[in-house]
Every structure is written in C-alpha cells, then in structure tokens.
Coordinates of C-alpha atoms and ligand atoms in Angstrom, one line a residue:
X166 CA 0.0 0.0 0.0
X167 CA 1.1 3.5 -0.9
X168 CA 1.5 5.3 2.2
X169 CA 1.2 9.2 0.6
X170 CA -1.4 11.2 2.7
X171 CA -2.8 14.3 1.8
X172 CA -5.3 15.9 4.1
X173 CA -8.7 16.6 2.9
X174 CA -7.2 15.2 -0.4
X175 CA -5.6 18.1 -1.7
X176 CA -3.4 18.0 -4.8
X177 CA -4.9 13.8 -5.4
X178 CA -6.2 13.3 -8.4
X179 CA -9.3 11.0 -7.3
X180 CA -10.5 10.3 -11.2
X181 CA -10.5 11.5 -15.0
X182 CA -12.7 13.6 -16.6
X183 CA -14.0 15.0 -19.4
X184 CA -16.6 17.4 -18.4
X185 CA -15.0 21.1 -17.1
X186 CA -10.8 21.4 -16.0
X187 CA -9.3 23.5 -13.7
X188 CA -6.1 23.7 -15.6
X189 CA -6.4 26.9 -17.4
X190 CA -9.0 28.7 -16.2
X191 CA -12.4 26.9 -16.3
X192 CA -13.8 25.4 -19.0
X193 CA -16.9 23.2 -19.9
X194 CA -16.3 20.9 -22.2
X195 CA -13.1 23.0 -23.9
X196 CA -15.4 26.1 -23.7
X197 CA -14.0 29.1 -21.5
X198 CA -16.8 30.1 -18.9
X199 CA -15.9 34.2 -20.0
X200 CA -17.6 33.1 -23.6
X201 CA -19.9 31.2 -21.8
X202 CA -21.0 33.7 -19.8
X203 CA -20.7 35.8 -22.6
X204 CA -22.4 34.4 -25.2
X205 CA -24.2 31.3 -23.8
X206 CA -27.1 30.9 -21.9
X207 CA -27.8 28.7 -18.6
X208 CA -29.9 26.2 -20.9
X209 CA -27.3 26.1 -23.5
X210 CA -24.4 25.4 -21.2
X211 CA -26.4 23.1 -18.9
X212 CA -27.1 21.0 -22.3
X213 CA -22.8 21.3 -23.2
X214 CA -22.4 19.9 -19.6
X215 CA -24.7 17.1 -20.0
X216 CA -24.5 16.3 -23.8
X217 CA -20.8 17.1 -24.4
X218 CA -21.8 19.6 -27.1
X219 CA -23.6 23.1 -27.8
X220 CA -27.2 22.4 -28.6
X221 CA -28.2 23.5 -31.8
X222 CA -31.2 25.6 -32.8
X223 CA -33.3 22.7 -33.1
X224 CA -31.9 21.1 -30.2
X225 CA -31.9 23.8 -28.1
X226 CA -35.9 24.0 -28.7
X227 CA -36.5 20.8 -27.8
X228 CA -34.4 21.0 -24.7
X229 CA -36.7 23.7 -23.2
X230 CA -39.5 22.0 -24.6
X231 CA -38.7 18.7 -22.7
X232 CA -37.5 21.0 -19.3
X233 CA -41.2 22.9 -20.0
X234 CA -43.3 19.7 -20.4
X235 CA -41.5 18.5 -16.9
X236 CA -41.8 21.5 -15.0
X237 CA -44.5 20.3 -12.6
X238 CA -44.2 18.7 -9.2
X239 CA -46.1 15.7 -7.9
X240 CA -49.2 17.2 -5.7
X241 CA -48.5 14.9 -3.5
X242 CA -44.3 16.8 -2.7
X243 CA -46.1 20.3 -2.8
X244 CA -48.7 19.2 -0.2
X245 CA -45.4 17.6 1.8
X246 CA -43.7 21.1 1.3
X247 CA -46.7 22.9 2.8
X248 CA -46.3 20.7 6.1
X249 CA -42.8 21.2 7.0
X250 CA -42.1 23.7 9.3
X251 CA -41.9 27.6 8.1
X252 CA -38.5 27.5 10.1
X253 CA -36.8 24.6 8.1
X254 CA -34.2 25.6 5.7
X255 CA -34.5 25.7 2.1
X256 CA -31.6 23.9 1.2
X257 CA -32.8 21.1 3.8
X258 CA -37.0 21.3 1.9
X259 CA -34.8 20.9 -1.1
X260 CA -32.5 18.3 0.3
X261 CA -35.4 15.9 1.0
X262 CA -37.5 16.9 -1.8
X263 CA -35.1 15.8 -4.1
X264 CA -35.0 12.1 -2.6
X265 CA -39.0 12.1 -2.4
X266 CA -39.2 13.3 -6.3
X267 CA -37.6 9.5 -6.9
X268 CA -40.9 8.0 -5.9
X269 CA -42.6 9.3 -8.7
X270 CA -40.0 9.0 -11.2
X271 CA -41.0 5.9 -13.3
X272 CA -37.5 5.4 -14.2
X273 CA -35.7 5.4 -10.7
X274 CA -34.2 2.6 -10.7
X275 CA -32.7 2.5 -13.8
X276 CA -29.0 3.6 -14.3
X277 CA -28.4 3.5 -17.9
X278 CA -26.7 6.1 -19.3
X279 CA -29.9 7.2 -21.3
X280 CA -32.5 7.1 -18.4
X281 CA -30.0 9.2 -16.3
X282 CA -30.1 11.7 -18.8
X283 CA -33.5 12.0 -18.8
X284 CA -34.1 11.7 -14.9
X285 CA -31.4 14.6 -15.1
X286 CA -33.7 16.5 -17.5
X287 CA -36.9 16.3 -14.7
X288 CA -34.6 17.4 -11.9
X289 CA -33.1 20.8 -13.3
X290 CA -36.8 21.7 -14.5
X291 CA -38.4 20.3 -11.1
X292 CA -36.3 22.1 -8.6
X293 CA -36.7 25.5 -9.6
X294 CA -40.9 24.6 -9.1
X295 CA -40.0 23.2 -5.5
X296 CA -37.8 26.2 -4.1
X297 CA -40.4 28.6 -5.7
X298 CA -43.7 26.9 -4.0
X299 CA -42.1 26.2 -0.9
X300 CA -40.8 29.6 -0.8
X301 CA -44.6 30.9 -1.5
X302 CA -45.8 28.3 0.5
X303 CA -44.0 29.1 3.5
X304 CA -45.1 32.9 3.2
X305 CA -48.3 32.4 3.1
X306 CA -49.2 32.4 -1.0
X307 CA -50.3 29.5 -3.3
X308 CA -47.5 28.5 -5.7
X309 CA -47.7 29.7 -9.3
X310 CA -47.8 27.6 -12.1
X311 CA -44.3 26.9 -14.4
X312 CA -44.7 29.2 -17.7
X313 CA -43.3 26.7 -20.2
X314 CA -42.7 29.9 -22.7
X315 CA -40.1 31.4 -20.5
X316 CA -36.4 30.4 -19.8
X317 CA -35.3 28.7 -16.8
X318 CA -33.9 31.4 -15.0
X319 CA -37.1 33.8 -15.8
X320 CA -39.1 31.2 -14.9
X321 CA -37.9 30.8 -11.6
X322 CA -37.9 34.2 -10.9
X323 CA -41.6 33.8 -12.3
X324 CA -42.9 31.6 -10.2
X325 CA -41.7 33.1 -7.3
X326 CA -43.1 36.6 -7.4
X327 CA -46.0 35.9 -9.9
X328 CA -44.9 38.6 -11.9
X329 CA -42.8 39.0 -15.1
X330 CA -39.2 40.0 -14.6
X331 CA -37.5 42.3 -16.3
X332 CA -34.5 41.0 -18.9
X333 CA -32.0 42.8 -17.1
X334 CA -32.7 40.7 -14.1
X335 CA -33.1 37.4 -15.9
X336 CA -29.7 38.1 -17.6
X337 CA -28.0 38.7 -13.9
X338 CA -29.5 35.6 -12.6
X339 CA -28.6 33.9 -15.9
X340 CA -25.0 34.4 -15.8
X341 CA -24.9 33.6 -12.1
X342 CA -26.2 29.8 -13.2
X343 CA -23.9 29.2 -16.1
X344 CA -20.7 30.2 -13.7
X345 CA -22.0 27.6 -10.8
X346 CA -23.4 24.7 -13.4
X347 CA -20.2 23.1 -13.2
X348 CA -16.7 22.4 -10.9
X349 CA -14.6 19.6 -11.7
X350 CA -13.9 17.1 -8.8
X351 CA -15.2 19.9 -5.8
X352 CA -16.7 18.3 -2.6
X353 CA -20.2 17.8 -3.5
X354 CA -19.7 16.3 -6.9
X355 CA -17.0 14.0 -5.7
X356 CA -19.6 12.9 -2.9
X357 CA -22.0 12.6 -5.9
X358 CA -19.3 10.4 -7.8
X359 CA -19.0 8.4 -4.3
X360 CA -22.7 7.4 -3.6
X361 CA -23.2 6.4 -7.5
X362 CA -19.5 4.5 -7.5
X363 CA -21.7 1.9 -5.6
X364 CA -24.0 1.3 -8.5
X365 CA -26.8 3.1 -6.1
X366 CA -29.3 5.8 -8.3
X367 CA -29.0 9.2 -9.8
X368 CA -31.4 10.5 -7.1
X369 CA -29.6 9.5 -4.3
X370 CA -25.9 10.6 -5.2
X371 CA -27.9 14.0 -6.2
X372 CA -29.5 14.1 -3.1
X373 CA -26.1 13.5 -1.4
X374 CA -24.3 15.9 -3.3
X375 CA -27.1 18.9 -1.9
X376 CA -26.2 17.5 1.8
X377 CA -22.5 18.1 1.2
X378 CA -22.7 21.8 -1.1
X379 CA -25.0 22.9 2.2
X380 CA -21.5 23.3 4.3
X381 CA -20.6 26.8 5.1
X382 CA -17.1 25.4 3.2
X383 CA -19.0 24.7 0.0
X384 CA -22.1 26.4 -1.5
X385 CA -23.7 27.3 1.9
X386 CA -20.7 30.1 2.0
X387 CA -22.6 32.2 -0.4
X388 CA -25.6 32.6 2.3
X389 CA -22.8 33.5 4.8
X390 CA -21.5 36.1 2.4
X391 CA -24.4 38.1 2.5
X392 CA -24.3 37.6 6.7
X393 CA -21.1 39.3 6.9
X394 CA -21.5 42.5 4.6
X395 CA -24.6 43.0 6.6
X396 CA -23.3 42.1 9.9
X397 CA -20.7 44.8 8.8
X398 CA -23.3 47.8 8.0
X399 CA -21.1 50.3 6.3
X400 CA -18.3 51.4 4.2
X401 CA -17.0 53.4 7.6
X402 CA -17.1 49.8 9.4
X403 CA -15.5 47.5 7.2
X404 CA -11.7 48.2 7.8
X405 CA -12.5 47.4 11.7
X406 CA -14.6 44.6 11.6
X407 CA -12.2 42.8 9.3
X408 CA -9.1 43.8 11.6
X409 CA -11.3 42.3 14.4
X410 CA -12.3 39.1 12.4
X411 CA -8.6 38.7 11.7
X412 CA -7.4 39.0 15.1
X413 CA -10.0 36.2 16.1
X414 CA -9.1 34.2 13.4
X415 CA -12.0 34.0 11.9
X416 CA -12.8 32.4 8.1
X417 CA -13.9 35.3 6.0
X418 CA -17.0 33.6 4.3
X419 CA -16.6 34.0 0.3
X420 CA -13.1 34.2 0.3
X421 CA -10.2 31.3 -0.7
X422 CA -10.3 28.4 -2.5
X423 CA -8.3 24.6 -2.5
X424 CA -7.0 25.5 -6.6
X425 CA -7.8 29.0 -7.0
X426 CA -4.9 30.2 -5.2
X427 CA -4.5 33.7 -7.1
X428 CA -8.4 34.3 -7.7
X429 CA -11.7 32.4 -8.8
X430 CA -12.3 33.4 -12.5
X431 CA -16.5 32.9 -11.9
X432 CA -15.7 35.9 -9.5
X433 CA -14.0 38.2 -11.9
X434 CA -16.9 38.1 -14.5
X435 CA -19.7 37.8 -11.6
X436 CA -18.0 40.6 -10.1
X437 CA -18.4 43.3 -13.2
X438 CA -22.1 42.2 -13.8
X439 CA -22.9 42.7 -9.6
X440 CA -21.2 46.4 -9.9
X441 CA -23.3 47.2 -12.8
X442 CA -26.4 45.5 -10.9
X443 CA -25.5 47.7 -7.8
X444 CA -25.6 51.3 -9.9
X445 CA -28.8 50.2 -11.1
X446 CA -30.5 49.6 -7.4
X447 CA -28.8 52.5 -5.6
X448 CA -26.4 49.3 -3.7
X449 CA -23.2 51.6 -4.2
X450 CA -22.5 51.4 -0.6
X451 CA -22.8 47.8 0.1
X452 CA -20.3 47.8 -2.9
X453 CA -17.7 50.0 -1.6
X454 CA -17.9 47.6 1.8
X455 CA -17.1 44.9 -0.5
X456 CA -14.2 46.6 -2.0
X457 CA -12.9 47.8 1.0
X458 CA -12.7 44.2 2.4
X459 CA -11.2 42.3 -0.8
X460 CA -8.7 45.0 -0.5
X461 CA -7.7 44.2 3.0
X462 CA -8.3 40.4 2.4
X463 CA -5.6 40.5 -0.5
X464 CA -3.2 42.8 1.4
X465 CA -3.3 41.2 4.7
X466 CA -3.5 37.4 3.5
X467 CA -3.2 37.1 -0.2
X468 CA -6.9 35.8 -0.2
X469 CA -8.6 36.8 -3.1
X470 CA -12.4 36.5 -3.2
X471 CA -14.3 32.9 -4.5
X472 CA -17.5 33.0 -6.8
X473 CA -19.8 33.2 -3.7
X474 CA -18.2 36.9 -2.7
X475 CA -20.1 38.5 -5.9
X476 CA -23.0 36.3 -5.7
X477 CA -24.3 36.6 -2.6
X478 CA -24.1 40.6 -3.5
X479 CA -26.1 39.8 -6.7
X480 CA -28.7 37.9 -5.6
X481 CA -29.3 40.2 -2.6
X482 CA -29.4 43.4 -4.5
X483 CA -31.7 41.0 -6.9
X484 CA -34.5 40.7 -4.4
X485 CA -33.9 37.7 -3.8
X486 CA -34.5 36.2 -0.1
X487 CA -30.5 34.6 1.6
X488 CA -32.4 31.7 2.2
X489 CA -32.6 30.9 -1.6
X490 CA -29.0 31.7 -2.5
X491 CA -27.7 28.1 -2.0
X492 CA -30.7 26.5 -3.5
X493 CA -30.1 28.2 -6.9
X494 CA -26.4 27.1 -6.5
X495 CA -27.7 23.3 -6.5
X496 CA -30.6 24.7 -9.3
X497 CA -27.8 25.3 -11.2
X498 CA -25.0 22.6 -10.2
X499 CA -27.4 19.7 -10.9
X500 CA -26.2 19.3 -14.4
X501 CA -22.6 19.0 -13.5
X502 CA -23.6 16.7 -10.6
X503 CA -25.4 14.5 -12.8
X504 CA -22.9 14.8 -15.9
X505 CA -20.4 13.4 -13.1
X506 CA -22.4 10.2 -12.1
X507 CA -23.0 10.0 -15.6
X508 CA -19.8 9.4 -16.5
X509 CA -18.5 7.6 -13.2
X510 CA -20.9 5.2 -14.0
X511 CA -19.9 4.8 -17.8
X512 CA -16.5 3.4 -16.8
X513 CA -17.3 2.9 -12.7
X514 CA -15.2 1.5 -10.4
X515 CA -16.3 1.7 -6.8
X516 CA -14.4 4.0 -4.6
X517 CA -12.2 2.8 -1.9
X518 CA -9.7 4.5 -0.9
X519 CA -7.2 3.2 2.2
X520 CA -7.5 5.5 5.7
X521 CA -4.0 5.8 7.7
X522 CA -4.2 4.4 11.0
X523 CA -3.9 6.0 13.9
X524 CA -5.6 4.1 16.8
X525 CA -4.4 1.9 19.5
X526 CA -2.3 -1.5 18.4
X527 CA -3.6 -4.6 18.9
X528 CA -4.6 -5.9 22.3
X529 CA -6.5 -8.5 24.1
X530 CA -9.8 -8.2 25.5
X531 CA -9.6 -7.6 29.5
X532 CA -11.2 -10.9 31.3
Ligands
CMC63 N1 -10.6 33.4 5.7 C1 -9.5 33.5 6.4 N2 -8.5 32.7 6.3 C2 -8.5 31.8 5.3 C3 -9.6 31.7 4.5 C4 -10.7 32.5 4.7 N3 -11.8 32.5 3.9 N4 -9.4 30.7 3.6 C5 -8.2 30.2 3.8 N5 -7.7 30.9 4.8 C6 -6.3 30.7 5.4 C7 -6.4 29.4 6.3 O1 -6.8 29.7 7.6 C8 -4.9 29.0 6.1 O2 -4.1 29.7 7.0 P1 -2.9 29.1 7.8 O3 -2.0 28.6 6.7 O4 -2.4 30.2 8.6 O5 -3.5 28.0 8.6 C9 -4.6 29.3 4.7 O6 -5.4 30.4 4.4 C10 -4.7 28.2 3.7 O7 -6.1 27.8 3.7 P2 -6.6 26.3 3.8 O8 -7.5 26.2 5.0 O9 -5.4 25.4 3.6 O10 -7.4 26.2 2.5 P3 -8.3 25.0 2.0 O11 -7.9 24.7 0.7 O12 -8.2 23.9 3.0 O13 -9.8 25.5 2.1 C11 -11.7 26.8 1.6 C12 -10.4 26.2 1.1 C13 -12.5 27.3 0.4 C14 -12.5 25.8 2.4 C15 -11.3 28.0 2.5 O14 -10.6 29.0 1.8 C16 -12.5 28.6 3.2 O15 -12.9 28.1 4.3 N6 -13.1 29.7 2.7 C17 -14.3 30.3 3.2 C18 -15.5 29.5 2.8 C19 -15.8 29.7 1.3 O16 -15.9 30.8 0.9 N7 -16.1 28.6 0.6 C20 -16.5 28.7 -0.8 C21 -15.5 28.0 -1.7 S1 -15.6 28.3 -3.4 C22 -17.2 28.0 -4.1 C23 -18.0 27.0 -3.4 O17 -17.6 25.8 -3.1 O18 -19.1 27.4 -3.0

C-alpha cells in the first residue's frame, strides 16, 4: 500500500474527466466560462455539460421544450412542502425533496446512461418549481404555475413573485447559473461520484451531493457572504470589523479556494455584472464595503475573493430572499452533478480508498 497522505485530499487526483478542468481557467467541455458567460445561456451550457456539445437551434428548442413539459411537481411533494415547518431551511426542503421526487420518477431505478439523462432532465426543471412553491408556500401564498414559454432562469424568478421580470434581471440571474453549473472534482460532486461509484441511483448521489454543497465550506458560503457584509453595516465599518475578524481568526466567508490560489475566474466576471447591478438599485454602498474588504483580504492574507463573494451581493441586490441563495447554486449545479455520475458510472469503479491508521495497536480483550 502507498503510504502518501494528503489531508482533505488536496493536490490527489481521485478520477479522470472530461466534463470542465481546472487547468487553465475553467472550461466546460473545452469552452472558456468568460464566452460562456458571454455568449451562452444557462440552458445552452447546462445541455454542453450534459450532452458534451452546444445544442443547436433545433436542439436547443426541444431541450426547453422537454425541461417545460416537466416542469410540474407531484401534488403529493407540494402538499409535503406545505407541512414542514416555516423554520426549516430551504436547502434542507430541497435536500429531502429531491429524494422524495424519486418515488414518482418511473425510471428510478434504472441507471443507464440514457434514463440518467433523462431523470437529469426532470430534476433541473423540477427544482426550480420546488424552491419557488415552498418559498410561497411558506409565506403564506399558493404556488404559481411553471410558464413553459419562458427560460429557466425567468421562470424561476416567475414563479416566485408571480410577476414577469424584467431582462435585465433574468440576464443577472442567468450568468450567475452558467458560472455555478459546473466544478470539476469539488466536494459535492465527488460525494455525488462516491454514492453512485456503488452502483446506487441518480437521485440518491444527487440528493447526497445537496447534503454536502450545504456546508458553510461549500455552497452554503454564499448565504454567509451576505451575513457578513450586513453584519458589517457600512463602508466606515468595514476596515475594523475585518481587523477584528482577523485578530479572532475567523474564516472570511466567500473568500479562498483549494485551486484558485490567485483568484476564482467565476468571481472576476460575476464581479463586473454585480457592480453594474449595484448602480442600477442605488447598492453603491454595500459595494464600496465589498471593496474595502477584498482589499484588506488581498493585502493582509493574499486571499482573493471565491465565486460566492459577488454572488451573494447579486442575488441580494436582486430581491432575492438569503435563504434561496444556495438553493439556486444546487438549481444550477445539478447538471454538473449529474454529468459526473453520468460518466463515473460509464466506466465505474467503486471507490475505496485506504485511511491511515492511527488508533491503539492490537490488544487482548480484559477478562
Ligand atoms: N478566511 C480567512 N483565512 C482563510 C480563508 C478565509 N476564507 N481561507 C483560507 N484561509 C487561510 C487558512 O486559515 C490557512 O491559513 P494558515 O496557513 O495560517 O492556517 C490558509 O489560508 C490556507 O487555507 P486552507 O485552509 O489550507 O485552504 P483549504 O484549501 O483547506 O480551504 C476553503 C479552502 C475554500 C474551504 C477555505 O478557503 C475557506 O474556508 N473559505 C471560506 C468558505 C468559502 O468561501 N467557501 C466557498 C468555496 S468556493 C465555491 C464553493 O464551493 O461554493
């Protein structure tokens, strides 16, 4: 046996891929996220993540078509969101929704490569419907019907207000899910790689891989985000409460990464489309408190800021409730997941790897 350790894994390569790299910059499938965030839209790269290539015009029809005709939630999940307590997360509805969902998915069970695909399909369209309704739900409102016309991002932003939104902010919210559709080998899709390595189903590794982008480390860091500009207040605060969170030794939520070591590209290009976002919704001031702790971040510990620094910003000067800000990460970062099991289990082996002991040697049992 090898005896090379490297906590929490870092610098092991743990499997091949073919989906995004790390390498040079990100890319999906050879594409560079700048043109895809450029150019693309969510529904175009979430089809290059799980097809291996840019839809076409006809394909790309179809694709909404098929996410459209599945954008409805068994009665029976809705009536299960309404029951769960007001207080319960939305990451944690959407957690266990996603695990229910396989009840009512006639192909559950089956793991070929074309039924996963499809399974796929229903979940990016369903999960938008869930963290809508439940959002509504829990608020007091009835959930509004999926608008098949409209594009997946719109439509979410649809069905939770129940009024049309504007382009600008379907474009923001856009970009936002074609810079988190898709990581490499990050914790949650190598969790997702784990559970399916076992020959178990699509809808448990995906319901797995929300359990593990939850943690505060993960995807949860772009709720935390938002928590500590606010817990800030104002430009005039910042440079102290980051001196004092320093001093305590405290993890500045949204900043550093295990690769990025010199800066997150997703935060770059999130970063210009948040300013301009800000200028629009009078949110200058929450932007200069941003600044003014990047700044002190870089200079005082060389940590530049991750894709959840920007986010959180965007979605909050979007309107859009905290609690929602990690659900849309997994709305978006089920294609990846699911292009991962995909492709584990096209050429699976199970994974398991050897733990270095450190317990007591071997001894007899006192009699
Ligand atoms: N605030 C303060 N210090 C930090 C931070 C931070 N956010 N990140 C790293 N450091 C320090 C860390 O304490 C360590 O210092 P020392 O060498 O003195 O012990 C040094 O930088 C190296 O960091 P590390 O802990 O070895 O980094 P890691 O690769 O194990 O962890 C990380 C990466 C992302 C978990 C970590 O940077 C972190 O906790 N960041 C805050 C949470 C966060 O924003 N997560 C989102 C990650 S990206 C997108 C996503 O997954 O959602």
């Amino acid at each position: 046996m090898s005896e090379t350790y490297s906590p929490g894994l870092e610098g092991v390569i743990a499997g091949e891929t073919a989906i995004s790299t790390v390498e040079t910059g990100l890319t999906y499938r050879g594409y560079a996220i700048e043109e895809l965030a450029e150019h693309s839209t969510y529904e175009e790269s979430a089809y290059l993540v799980l097809y291996g290539e840019l839809p076409t015009v006809q394909q790309a029809a179809e694709f909404r078509a098929r996410l459209g005709a599945a954008a409805n939630v068994p009665p029976e999940i809705i009536e299960t969101l309404r029951k769960i307590p007001a207080s319960a997360p939305t990451m944690d509805v959407l957690r266990s929704a996603c695990s229910l969902l396989a009840h009512w998915d006639p192909e559950a069970a089956d793991n070929s490569h074309a039924a996963n695909v499809r399974k796929t399909e229903r979940l990016l369209a369903k999960f938008p419907v869930i963290v809508a309704a439940r959002q509504r739900l829990r608020s007091g409102q009835d959930p509004v019907a999926a608008d098949s016309k409209l594009t997946l991002p719109a439509n979410f932003l649809w069905m939770l207000r129940g009024e049309k939104p504007s382009e600008r902010q379907v474009k923001a919210l856009d970009v936002s899910l074609i810079l988190y559709a898709e990581h490499e080998f990050n914790a949650s899709t190598f969790a997702a790689r784990c559970i399916c390595s076992t020959l178990s189903d699509l809808h448990s590794a995906i319901t797995g891989a929300i359990g593990t982008l939850k943690g505060p480390l993960h995807g949860g860091a772009n709720e935390r985000a938002l928590e500590v500009l606010l817990a800030v207040g104002s430009p005039q605060q910042a440079e102290a409460w980051v001196n004092a969170a320093f001093a305590r030794k405290d993890k500045l939520m949204g900043f550093g990464h295990r690769v990025y070591k010199h800066g997150d590209p997703r935060a770059v290009i999130l970063k210009r489309l948040t300013s301009a976002v800000a200028a629009e919704t009078g949110n200058q001031a929450l932007e200069q408190t941003a600044e003014i702790i990047e700044q002190m971040a870089w200079s005082q510990k060389k940590l530049p800021p991750n894709v959840d620094w920007p986010c959180a910003r965007l979605y909050h000067y979007l309107g859009l409730p905290m609690d929602l800000f990690t659900p849309l990460f997994v709305i978006a970062r089920v294609v990846g997941w699911s292009a991962h099991v995909i492709e584990q289990l096209d050429n699976n082996r199970i994974m398991r790897p050897r733990a270095l002991y450190t317990g007591p040697a071997v001894r007899k049992l006192p009699r």
